[in-house]
Coordinates of C-alpha atoms in Angstrom, one line a residue:
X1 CA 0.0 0.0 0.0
X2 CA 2.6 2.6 1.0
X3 CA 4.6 1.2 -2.3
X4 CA 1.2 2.2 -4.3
X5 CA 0.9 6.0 -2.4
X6 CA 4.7 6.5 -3.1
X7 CA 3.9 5.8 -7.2
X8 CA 0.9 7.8 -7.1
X9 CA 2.8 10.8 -5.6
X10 CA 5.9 10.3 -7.9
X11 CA 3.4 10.4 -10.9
X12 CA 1.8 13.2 -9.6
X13 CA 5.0 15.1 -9.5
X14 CA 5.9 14.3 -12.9
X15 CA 3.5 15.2 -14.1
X16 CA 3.4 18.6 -11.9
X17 CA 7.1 19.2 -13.4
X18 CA 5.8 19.0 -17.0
X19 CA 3.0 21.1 -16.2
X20 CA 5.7 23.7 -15.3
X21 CA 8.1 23.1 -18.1
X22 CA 4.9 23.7 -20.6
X23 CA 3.8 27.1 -18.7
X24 CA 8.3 28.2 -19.1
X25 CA 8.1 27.5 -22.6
X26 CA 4.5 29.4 -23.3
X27 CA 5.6 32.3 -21.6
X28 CA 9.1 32.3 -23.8
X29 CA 6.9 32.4 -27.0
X30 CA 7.6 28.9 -27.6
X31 CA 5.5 25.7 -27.6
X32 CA 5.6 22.4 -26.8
X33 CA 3.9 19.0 -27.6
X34 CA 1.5 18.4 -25.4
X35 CA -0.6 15.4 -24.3
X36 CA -3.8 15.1 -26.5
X37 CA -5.0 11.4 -25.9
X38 CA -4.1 9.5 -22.5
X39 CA -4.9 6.4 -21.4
X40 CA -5.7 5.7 -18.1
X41 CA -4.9 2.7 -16.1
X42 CA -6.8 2.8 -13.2
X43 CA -7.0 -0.7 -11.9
X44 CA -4.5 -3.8 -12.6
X45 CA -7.7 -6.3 -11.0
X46 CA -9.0 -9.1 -13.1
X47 CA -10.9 -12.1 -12.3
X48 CA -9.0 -14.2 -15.3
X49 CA -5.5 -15.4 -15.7
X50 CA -4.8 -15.1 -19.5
X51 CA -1.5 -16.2 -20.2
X52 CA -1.0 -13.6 -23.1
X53 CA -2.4 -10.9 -20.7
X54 CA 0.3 -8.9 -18.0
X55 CA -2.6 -7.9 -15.9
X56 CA -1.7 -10.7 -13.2
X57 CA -2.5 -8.7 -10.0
X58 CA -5.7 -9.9 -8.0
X59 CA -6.1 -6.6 -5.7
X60 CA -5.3 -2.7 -7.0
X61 CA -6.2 0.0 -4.8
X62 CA -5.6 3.8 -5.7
X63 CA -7.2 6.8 -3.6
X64 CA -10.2 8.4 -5.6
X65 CA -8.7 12.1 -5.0
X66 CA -5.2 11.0 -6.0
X67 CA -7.0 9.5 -9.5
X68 CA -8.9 13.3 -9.8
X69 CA -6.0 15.1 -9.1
X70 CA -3.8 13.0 -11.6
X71 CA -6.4 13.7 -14.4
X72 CA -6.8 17.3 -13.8
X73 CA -3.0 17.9 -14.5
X74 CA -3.7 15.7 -17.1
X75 CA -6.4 18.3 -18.5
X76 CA -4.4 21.2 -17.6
X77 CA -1.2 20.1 -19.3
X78 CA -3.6 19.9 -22.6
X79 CA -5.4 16.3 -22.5
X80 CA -8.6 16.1 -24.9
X81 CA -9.5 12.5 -24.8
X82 CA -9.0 10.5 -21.7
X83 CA -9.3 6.3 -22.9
X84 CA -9.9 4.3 -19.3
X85 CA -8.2 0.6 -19.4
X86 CA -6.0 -2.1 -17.0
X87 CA -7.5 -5.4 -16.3
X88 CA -11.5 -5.8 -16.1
X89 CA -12.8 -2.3 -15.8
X90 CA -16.4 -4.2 -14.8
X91 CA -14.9 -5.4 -11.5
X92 CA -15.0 -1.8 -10.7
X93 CA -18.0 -0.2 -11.7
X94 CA -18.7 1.8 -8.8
X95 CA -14.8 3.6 -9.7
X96 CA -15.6 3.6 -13.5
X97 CA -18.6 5.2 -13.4
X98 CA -17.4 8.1 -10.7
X99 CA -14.0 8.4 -13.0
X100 CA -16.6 8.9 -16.2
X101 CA -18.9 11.5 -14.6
X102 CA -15.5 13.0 -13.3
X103 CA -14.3 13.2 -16.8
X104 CA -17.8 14.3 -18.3
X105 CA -18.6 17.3 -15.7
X106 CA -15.4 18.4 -13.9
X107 CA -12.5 18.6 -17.0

């Protein structure tokens, strides 16, 4: 679990980092490339074991406001399309649907 915080905050500061690096460049009259289509991995669970398939863990657990905040740098750095994937979205449809209305009425 800590493992799983400590990724989520390293992403988040990536991603934080090439927010700032596109807002240097804009304000020097240049531009950059900037995210248009992402996809998401939100969950690595899946009820099969597929032997072409690299989703093998059984359990994935990822704090609902660390997955908000991580799509709305996502939007600020430029996202347009947001594609949601990893393992069997269905064993999560309580976190798919909020993730979708998240998308639809808050970016």
């Amino acid at each position: 679990m800590a493992l799983l915080a400590a990724l989520t905050l390293f992403i988040c500061a990536v991603l934080s980092v090439g927010l700032l690096r596109r807002r240097l460049y804009c304000q020097q009259g240049r531009t950059t490339k900037v995210p248009v289509s992402v996809i998401y991995h939100f969950t690595r669970r899946c009820n099969k074991t597929c032997g072409f398939c690299f989703y093998t863990a059984t359990t994935s657990h990822i704090e609902d406001l660390s997955r908000q905040e991580a799509l709305l740098l996502l939007a600020k750095a430029g996202m347009r399309k947001v594609n949601f994937a990893g393992g069997e979205a269905f064993l999560c449809p309580r976190v798919l649907g909020a993730m979708v209305n998240f998308c639809k009425f808050e970016l």
